[in-house]
Short mmCIF file of C-alpha atoms and ligand atoms in Angstrom, two decimals:
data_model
loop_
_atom_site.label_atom_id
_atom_site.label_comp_id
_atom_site.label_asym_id
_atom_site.label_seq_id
_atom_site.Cartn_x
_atom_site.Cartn_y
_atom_site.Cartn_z
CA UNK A 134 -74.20 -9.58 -6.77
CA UNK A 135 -74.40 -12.70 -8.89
CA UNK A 136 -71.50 -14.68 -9.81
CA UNK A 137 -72.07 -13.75 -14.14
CA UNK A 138 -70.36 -10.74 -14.66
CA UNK A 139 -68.30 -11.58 -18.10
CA UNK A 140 -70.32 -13.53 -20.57
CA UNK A 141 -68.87 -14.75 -23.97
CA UNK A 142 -71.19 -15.38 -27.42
CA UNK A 143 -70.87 -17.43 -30.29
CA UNK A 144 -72.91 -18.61 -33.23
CA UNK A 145 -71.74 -22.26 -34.72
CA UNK A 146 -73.29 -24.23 -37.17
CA UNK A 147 -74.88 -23.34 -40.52
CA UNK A 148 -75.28 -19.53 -40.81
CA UNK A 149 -78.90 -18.25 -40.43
CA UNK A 150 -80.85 -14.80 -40.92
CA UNK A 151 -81.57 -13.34 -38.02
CA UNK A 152 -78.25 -14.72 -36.25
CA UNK A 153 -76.85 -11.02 -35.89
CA UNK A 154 -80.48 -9.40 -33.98
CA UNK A 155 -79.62 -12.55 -31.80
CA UNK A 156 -76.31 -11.58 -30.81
CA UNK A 157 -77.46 -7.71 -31.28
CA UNK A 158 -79.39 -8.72 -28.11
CA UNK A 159 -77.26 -10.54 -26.09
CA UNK A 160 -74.79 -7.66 -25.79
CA UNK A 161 -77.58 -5.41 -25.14
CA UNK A 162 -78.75 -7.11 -22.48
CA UNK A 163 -75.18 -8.14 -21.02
CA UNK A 164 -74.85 -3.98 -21.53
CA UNK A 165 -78.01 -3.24 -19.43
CA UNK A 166 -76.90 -6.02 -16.29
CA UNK A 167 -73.49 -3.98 -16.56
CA UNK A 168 -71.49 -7.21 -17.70
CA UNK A 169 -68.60 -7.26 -19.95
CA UNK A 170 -69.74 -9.15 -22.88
CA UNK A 171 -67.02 -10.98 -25.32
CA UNK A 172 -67.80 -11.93 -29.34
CA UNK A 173 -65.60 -15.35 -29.73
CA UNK A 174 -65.18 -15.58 -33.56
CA UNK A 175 -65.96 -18.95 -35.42
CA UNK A 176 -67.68 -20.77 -33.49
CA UNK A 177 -66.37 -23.09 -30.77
CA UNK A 178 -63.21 -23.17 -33.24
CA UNK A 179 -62.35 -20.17 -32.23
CA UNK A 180 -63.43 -20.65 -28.50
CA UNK A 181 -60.28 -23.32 -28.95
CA UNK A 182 -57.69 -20.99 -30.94
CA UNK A 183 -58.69 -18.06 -28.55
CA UNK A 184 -60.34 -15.75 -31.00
CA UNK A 185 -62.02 -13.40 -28.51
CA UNK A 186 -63.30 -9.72 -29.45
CA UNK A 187 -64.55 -7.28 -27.00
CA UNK A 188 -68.11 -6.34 -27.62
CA UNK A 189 -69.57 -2.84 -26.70
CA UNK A 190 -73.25 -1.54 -27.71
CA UNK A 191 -71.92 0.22 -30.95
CA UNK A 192 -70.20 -3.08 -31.86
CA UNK A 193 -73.74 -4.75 -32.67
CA UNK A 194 -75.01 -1.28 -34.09
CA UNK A 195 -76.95 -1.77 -37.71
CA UNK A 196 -76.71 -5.51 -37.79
CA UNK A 197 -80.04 -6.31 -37.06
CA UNK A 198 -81.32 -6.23 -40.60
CA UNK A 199 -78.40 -8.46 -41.52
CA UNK A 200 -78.21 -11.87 -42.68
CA UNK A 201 -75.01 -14.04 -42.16
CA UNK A 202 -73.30 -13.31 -38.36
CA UNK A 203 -70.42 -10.99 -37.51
CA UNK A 204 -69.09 -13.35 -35.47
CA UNK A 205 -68.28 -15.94 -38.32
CA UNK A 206 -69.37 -19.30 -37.80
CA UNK A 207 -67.87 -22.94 -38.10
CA UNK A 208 -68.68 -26.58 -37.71
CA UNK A 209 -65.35 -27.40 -35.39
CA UNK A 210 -64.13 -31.40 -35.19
CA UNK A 211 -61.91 -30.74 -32.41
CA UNK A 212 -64.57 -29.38 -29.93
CA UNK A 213 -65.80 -33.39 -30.12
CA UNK A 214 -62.80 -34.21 -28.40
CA UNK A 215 -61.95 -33.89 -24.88
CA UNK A 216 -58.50 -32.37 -25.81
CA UNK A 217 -60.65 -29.16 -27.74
CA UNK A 218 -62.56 -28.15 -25.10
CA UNK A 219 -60.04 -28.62 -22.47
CA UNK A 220 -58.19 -25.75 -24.65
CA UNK A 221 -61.66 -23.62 -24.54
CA UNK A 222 -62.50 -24.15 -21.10
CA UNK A 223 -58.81 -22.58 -20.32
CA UNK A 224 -59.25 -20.22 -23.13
CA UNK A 225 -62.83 -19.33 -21.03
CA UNK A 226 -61.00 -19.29 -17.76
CA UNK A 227 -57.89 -16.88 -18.36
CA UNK A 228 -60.44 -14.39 -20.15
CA UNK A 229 -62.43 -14.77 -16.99
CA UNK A 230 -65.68 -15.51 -18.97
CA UNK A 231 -68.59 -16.97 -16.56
CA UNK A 232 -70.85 -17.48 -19.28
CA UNK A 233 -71.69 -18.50 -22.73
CA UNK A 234 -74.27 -18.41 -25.17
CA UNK A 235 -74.13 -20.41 -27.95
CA UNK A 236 -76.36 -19.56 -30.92
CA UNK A 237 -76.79 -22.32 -33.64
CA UNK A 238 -78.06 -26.10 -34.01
CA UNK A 239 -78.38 -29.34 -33.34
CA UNK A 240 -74.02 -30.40 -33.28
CA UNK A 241 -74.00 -26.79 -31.28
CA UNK A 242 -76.35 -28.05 -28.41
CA UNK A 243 -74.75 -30.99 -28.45
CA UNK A 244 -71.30 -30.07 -28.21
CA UNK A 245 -72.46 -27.53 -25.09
CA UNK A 246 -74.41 -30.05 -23.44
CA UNK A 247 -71.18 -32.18 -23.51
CA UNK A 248 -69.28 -29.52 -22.28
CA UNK A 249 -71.40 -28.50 -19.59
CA UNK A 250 -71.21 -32.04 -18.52
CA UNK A 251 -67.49 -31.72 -17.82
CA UNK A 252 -66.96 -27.91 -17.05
CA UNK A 253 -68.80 -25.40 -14.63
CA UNK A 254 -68.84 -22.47 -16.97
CA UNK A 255 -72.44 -22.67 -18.24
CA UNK A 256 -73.86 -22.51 -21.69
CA UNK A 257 -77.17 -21.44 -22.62
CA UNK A 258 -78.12 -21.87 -26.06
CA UNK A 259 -80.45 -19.82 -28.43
CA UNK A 260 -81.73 -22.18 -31.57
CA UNK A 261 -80.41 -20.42 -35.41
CA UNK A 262 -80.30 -22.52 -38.08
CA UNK A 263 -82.89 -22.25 -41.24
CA UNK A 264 -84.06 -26.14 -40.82
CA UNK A 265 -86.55 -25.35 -37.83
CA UNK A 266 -85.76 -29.01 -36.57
CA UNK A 267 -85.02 -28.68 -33.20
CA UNK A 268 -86.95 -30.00 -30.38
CA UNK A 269 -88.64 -27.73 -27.74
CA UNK A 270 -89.05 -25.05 -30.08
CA UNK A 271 -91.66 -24.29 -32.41
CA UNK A 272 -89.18 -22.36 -34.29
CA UNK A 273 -85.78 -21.51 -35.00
CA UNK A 274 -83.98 -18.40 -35.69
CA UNK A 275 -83.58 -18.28 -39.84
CA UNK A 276 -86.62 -20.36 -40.60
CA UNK A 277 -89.22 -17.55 -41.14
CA UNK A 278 -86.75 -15.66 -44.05
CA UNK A 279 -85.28 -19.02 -46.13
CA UNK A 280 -89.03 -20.11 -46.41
CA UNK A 281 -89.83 -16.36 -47.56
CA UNK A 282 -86.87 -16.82 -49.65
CA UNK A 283 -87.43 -20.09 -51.10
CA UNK A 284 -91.31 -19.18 -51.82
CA UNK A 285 -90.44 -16.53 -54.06
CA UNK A 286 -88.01 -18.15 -55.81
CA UNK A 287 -90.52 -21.15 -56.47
CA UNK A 288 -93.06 -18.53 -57.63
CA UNK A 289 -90.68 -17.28 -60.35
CA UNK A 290 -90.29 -21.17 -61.09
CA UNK A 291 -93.87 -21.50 -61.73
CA UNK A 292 -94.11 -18.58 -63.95
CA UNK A 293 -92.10 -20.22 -66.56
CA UNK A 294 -93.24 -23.81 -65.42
CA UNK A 295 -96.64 -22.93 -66.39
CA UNK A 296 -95.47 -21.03 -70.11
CA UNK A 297 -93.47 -23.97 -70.61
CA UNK A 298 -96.14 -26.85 -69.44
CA UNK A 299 -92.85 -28.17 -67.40
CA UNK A 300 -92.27 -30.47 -64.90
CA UNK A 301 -89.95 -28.86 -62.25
CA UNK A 302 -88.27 -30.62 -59.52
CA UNK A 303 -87.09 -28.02 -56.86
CA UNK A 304 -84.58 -29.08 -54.00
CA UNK A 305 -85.26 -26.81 -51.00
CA UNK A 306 -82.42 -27.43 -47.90
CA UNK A 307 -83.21 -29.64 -44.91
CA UNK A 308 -81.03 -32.97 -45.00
CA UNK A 309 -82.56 -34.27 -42.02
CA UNK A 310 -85.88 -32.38 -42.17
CA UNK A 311 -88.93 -31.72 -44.42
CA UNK A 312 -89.82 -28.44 -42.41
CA UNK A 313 -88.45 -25.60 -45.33
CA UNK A 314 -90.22 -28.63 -48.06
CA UNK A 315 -93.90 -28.76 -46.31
CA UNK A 316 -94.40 -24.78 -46.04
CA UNK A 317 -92.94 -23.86 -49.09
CA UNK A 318 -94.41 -26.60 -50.60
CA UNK A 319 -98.04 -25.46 -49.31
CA UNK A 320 -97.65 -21.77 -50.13
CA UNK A 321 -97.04 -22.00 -53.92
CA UNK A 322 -99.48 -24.33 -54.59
CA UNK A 323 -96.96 -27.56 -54.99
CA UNK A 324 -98.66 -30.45 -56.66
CA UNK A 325 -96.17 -32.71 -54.45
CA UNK A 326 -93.55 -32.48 -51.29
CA UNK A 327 -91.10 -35.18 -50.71
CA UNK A 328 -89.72 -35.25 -47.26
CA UNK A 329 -86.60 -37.42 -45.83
CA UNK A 330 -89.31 -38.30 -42.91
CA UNK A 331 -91.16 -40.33 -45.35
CA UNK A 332 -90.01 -43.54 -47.09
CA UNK A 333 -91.17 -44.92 -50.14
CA UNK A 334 -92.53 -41.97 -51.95
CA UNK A 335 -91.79 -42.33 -55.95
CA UNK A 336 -94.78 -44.84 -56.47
CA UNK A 337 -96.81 -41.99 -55.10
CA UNK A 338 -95.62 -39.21 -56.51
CA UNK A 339 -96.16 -41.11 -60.19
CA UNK A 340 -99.85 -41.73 -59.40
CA UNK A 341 -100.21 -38.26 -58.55
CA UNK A 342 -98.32 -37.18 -62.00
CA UNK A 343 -100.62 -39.09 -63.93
CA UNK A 344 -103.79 -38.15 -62.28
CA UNK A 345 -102.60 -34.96 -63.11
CA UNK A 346 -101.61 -35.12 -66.64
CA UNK A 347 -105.45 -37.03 -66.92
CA UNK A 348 -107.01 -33.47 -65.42
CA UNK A 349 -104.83 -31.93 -67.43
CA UNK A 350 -102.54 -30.27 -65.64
CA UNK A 351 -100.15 -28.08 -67.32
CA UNK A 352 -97.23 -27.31 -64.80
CA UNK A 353 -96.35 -29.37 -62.29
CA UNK A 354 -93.78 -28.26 -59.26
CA UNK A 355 -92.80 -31.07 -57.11
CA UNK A 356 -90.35 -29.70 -53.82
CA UNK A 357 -88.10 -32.00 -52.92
CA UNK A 358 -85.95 -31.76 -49.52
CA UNK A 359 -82.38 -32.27 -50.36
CA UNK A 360 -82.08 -35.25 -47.65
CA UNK A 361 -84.83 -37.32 -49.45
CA UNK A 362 -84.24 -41.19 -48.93
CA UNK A 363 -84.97 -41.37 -53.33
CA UNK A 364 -82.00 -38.67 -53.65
CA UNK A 365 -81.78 -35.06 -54.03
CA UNK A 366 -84.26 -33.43 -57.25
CA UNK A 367 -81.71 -34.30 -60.00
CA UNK A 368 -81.96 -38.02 -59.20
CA UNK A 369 -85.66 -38.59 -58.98
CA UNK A 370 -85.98 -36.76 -61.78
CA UNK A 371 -84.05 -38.65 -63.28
CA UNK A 372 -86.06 -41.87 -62.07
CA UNK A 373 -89.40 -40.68 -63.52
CA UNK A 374 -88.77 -38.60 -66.33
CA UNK A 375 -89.20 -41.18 -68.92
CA UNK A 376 -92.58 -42.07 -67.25
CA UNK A 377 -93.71 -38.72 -68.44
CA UNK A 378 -93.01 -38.06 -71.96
CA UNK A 379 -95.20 -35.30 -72.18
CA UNK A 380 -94.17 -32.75 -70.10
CA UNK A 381 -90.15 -31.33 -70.63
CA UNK A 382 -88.75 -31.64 -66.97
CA UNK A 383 -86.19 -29.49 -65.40
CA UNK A 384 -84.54 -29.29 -62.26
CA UNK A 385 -83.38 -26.40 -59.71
CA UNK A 386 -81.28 -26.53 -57.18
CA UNK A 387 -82.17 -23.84 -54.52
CA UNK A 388 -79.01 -24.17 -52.30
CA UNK A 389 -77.19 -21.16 -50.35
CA UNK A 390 -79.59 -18.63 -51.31
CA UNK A 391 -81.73 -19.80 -48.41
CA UNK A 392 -79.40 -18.90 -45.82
CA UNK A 393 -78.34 -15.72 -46.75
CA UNK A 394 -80.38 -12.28 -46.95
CA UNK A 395 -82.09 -9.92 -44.39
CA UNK A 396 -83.90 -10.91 -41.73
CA UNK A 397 -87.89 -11.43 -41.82
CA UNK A 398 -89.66 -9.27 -39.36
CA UNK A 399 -90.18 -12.63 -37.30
CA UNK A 400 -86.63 -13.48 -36.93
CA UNK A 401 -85.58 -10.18 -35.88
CA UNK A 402 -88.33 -10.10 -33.31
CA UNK A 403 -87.65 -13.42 -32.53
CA UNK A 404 -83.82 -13.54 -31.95
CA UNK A 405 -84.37 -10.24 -30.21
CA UNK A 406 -86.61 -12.49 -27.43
CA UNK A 407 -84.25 -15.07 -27.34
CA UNK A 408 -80.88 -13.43 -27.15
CA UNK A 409 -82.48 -11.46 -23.91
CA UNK A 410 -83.27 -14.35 -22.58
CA UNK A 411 -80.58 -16.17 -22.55
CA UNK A 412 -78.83 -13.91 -20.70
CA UNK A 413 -81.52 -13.37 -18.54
CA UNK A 414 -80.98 -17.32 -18.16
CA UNK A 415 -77.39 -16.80 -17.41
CA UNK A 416 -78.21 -14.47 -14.60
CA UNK A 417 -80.99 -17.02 -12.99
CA UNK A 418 -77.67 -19.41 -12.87
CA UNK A 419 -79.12 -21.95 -15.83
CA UNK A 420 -76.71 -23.74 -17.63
CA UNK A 421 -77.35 -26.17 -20.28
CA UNK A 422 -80.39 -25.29 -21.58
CA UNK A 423 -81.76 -23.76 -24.86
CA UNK A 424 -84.29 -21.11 -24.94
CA UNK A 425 -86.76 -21.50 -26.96
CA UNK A 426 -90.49 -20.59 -28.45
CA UNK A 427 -93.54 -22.38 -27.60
CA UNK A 428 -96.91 -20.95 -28.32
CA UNK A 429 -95.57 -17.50 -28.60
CA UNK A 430 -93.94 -17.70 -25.16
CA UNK A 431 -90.52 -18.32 -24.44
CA UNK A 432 -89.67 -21.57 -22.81
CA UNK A 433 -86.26 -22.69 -21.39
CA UNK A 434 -85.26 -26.97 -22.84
CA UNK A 435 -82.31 -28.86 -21.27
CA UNK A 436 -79.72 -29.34 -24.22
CA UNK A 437 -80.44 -33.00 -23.20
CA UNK A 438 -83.79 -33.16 -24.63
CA UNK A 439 -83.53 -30.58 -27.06
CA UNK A 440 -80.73 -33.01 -28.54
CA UNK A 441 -81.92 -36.27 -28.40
CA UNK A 442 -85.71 -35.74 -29.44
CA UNK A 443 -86.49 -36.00 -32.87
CA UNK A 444 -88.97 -32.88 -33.91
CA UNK A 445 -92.04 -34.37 -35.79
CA UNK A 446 -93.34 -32.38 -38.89
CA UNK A 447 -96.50 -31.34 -38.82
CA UNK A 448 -97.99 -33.66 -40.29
CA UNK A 449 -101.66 -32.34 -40.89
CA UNK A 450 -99.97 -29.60 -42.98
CA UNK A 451 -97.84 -32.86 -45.08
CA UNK A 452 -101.94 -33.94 -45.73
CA UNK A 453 -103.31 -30.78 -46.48
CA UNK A 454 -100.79 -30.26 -48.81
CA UNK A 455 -102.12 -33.72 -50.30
CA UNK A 456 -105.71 -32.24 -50.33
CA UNK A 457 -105.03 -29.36 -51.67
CA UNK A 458 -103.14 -30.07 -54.79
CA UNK A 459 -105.78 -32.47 -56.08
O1 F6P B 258 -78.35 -26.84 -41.21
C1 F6P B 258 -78.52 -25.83 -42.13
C2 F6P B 258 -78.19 -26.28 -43.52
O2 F6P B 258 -78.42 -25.19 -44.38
C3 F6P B 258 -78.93 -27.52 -44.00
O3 F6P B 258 -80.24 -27.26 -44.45
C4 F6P B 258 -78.03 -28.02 -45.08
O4 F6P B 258 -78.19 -29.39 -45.26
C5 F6P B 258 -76.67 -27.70 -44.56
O5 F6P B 258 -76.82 -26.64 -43.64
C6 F6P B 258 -75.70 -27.28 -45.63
O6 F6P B 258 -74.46 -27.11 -45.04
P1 F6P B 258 -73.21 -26.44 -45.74
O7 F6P B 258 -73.39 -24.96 -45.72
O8 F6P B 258 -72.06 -26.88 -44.92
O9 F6P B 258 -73.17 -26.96 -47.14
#
């Protein structure tokens, strides 16, 4: 008999669809090993105030198709301190937890890898969180659904863009990462995509906008990702609006409305994978790692790189983009 018997879950970080099939499958597949499984509420907050909830099989029944997570979810100061998780390691001990999975993002990883470092329960980690930017993954739970979500919200957009002959500046999320900008930005057509991984982009972009207004162009969407060096959609619209006289421009804000919502197909599917296998993990006696997706297959990353490399756009899609709005 293996030493996991009791294993505790969390999600922390940013919300993201698809969060709930993840943890839907962890306590199905702690069920099916015959552990106890434990839901610790808020994140690694409440892994510190002791917010524990039993989980049985008709706990996680008809969540899968939900967005948000039953578990709540936080982004906790105190775990960054020794003192915090010196209260959740005891909080982990006297509940006689073995193991944890820990369902979120980048300041999740790294507050388990730091953990891990210091404490012998292990944490495996399943990657939520709508930006797709973490590395060893090709995707992230979440990131299927807010692109859905933000695509036909930006098709609405160019409905009345084009009645209008507006220029529209759209902010998708991602303040560290153009991965929600570049997709969306390809699948409606965007005449332009402004990513924080690229500096320098407003001569650009005003070459483009003239170009177009020359072939005549008669709505113009440019996405904007909301941690763009220039500023978020308001500001550089602001900075070339007067450069354009001929079109009316407007600006919307996409915001929350990417997070929330039901799960795609994909993320179901895909935090279904995941939360089996990092239990599965858990059993083989990993700690600190992340599972993750790579080439349809699922892949195990030590927190340690999945933490400290940066994940590179893809940046043939950035130039087809380019191409294809000429
Ligand atoms: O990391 C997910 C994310 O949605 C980012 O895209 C965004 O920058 C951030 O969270 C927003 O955080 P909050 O919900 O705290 O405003």
């Amino acid at each position: 008999m293996g030493k996991i018997k009791h294993i505790g879950v969390l999600t922390s970080g940013g919300d993201a669809p698809g969060m709930n099939a993840a943890i839907r499958a962890v306590v199905r597949t702690g069920i099916y090993n015959n552990l106890k499984v434990t839901g610790i509420m808020q994140g690694y907050q409440g892994l510190i105030d002791g917010l524990f909830k039993p989980l049985k099989s008709h706990s996680v029944s008809e969540i899968i198709q939900r967005g948000g997570t039953i578990l709540k979810t936080a982004r906790c100061e105190e775990f960054k301190t020794e003192a915090g998780r010196k209260k959740a390691y005891d909080n982990l001990k006297k509940q006689n937890i073995n193991g944890v999975v820990v369902i979120g993002g980048d300041g999740t990883f790294t507050g388990a890898k730091i953990f891990n470092e210091d404490y012998d329960i292990p944490f495996v980690g399943v990657p939520g969180t709508i930006d797709n930017d973490i590395f060893g993954t090709d995707r992230t739970i979440g990131y299927d659904t807010a692109l859905n979500t933000a695509i036909q919200a930006i098709d609405k957009i160019r409905d009345t863009a084009s009645a209008h002959n507006r220029l529209f500046f759209i902010e998708v999320m991602g303040a560290e990462a153009g991965f929600i900008a570049i997709r969306s930005g390809i699948a409606c057509g965007a005449e332009a995509i402004l990513i924080p991984e690229v500096k320098d982009q407003l001569k650009s972009l005003k070459k483009q906008l003239v170009e177009g207004s020359r072939r005549k162009k008669t709505s113009n969407i440019i996405i904007v990702a909301e941690g763009d060096e220039e500023g978020g959609a308001a500001e550089i619209a602001n900075k070339v609006k007067d450069d354009f006289k001929d079109y009316s421009v407007r600006v919307t804000v996409l915001g929350h409305i990417q997070r929330g919502g039901s799960p795609s197909a994909f993320d179901r599917v895909t935090a279904s994978r995941m939360g089996y296998a990092a239990v599965e993990a858990l059993l083989d006696d990993q700690k600190s790692v992340m599972v993750g997706l790579k080439n349809n297959e699922i892949v195990q990353v030590p927190f340690r790189k999945a933490v400290k490399t940066h994940k590179e756009v893809n940046w043939e899609l950035l130039e087809l983009a380019g191409i294809l709005s000429v």
